[in-house]
Short mmCIF file of C-alpha atoms in Angstrom, two decimals:
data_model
loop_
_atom_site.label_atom_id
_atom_site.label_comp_id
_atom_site.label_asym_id
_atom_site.label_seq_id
_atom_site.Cartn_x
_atom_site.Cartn_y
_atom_site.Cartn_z
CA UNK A 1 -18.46 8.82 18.34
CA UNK A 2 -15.22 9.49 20.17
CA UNK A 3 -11.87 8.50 18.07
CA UNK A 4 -10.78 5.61 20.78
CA UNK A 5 -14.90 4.07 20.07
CA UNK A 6 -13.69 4.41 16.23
CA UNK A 7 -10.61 2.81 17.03
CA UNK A 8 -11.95 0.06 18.66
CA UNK A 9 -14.45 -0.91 16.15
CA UNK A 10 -12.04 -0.37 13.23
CA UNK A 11 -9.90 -3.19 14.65
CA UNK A 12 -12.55 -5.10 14.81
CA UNK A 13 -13.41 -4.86 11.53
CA UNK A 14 -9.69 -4.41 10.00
CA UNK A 15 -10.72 -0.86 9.34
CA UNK A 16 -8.69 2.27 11.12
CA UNK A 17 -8.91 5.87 10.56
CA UNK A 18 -5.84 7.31 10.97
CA UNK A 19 -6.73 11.15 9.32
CA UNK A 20 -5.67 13.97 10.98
CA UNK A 21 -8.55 16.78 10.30
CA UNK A 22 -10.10 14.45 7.67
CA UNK A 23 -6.57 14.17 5.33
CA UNK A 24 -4.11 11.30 5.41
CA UNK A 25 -1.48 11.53 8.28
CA UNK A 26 1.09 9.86 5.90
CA UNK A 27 1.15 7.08 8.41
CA UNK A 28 1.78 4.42 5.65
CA UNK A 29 -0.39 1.83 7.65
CA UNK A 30 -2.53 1.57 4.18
CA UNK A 31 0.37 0.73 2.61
CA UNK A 32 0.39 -3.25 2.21
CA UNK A 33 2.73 -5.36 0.01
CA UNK A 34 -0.09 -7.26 -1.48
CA UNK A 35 -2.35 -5.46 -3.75
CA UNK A 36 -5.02 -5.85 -6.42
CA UNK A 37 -2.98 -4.55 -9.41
CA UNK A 38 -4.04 -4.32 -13.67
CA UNK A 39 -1.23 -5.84 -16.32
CA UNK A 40 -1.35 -2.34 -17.30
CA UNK A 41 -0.47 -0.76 -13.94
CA UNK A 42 2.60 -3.23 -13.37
CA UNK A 43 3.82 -2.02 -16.90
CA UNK A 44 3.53 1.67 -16.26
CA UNK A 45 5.20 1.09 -12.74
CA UNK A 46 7.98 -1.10 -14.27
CA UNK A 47 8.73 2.37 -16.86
CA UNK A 48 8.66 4.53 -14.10
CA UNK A 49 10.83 2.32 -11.80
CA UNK A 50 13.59 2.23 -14.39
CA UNK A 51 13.02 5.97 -15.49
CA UNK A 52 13.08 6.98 -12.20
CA UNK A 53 16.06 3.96 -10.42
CA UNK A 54 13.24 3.50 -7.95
CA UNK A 55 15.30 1.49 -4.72
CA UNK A 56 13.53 -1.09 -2.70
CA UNK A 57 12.41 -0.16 0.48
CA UNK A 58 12.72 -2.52 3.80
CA UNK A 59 10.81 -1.40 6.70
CA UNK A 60 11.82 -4.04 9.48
CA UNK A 61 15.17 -3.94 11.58
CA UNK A 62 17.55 -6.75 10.78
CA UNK A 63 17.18 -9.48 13.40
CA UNK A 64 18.51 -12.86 13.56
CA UNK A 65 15.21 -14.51 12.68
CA UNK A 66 13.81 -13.56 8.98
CA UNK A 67 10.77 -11.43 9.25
CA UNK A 68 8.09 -10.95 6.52
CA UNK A 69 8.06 -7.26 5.46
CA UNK A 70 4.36 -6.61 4.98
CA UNK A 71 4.76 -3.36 3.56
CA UNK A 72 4.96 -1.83 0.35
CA UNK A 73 8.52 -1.71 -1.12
CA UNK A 74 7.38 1.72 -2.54
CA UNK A 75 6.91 3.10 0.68
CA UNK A 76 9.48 5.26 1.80
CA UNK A 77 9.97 5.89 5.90
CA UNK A 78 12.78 8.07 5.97
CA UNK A 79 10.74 10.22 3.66
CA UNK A 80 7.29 9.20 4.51
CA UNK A 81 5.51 8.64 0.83
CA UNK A 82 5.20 7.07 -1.96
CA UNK A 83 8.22 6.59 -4.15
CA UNK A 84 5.97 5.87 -6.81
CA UNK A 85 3.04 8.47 -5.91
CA UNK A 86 2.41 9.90 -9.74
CA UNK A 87 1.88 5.94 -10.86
CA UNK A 88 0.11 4.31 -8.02
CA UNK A 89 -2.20 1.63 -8.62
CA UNK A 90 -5.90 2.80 -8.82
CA UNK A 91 -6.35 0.80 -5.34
CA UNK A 92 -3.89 3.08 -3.93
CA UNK A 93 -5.84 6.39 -5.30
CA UNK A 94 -8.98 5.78 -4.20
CA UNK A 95 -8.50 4.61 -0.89
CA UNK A 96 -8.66 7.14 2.10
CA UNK A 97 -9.34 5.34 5.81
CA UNK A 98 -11.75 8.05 6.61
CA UNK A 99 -14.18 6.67 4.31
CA UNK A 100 -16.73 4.67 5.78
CA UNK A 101 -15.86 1.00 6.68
CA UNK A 102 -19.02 -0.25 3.96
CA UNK A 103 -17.57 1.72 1.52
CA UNK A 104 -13.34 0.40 2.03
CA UNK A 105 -15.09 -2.64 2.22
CA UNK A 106 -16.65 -2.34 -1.13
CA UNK A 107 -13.98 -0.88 -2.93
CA UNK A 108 -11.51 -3.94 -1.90
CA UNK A 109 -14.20 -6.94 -3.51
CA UNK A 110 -14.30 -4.41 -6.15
CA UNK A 111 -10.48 -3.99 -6.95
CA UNK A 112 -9.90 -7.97 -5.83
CA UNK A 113 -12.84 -8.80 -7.97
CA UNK A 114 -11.23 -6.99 -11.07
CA UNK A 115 -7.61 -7.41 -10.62
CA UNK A 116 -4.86 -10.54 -9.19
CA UNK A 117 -3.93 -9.46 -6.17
CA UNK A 118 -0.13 -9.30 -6.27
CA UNK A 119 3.15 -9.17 -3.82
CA UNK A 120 4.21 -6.10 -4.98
CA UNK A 121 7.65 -6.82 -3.55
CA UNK A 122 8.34 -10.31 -5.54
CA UNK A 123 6.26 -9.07 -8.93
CA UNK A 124 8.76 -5.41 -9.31
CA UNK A 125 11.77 -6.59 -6.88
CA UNK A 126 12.00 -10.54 -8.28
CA UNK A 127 12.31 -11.83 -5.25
CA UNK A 128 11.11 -13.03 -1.44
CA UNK A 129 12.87 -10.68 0.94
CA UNK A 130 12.03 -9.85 4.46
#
């Protein structure tokens, strides 16, 4: 199957795989504000994030209009990863977009079966901000 067939069908499905020789590009499109996170996972973030003076990140331009910034506030552009890579949520460590789209499926009922799903921005940054 040719990568523009895969591409197709993954945005029909909400499913893209953006890999580069089967390993993440570091393209950050995985990377979504709202997650299925533990009480345990928030707590060991919240350590690290004071440990570590973790900044929130903002990923849209200012404009005039207020935009919703649907990324994670953990993910850093300018350096392209995770500011909070060695504590990631479990959701986070197991996903890879080169898996196949029965198994990301899977894995999300899983980890939105077991866990709230959170706005990672609001629960760690105490606030809405675009």
């Amino acid at each position: 199957m040719t990568k523009v067939i895969q591409l197709i069908e993954g945005m029909e499905s909400g499913i893209y795989d953006f890999t580069v020789d089967g390993k993440c590009s570091g393209c950050g499109a995985c990377c979504s504000r709202w997650l299925p996170v533990s009480d345990t996972e928030i707590k060991t973030i919240r350590r690290y994030m004071k440990n570590h003076k973790t900044p929130e990140q903002k990923h849209i331009p200012p404009t005039a209009k207020p935009v919703l910034d649907g990324t994670c506030p953990f993910r850093s552009e300018t350096e392209g990863k995770c500011l909070i890579y060695s504590v990631r949520p479990a959701i986070c460590r197991d996903f890879q977009c080169d898996k196949p789209a029965k198994k990301i499926r899977a894995d999300r009922a899983l980890y939105q079966g077991k866990f709230m799903v959170c706005d990672m921005r609001r629960v760690f940054y105490g606030r809405e901000k675009a």
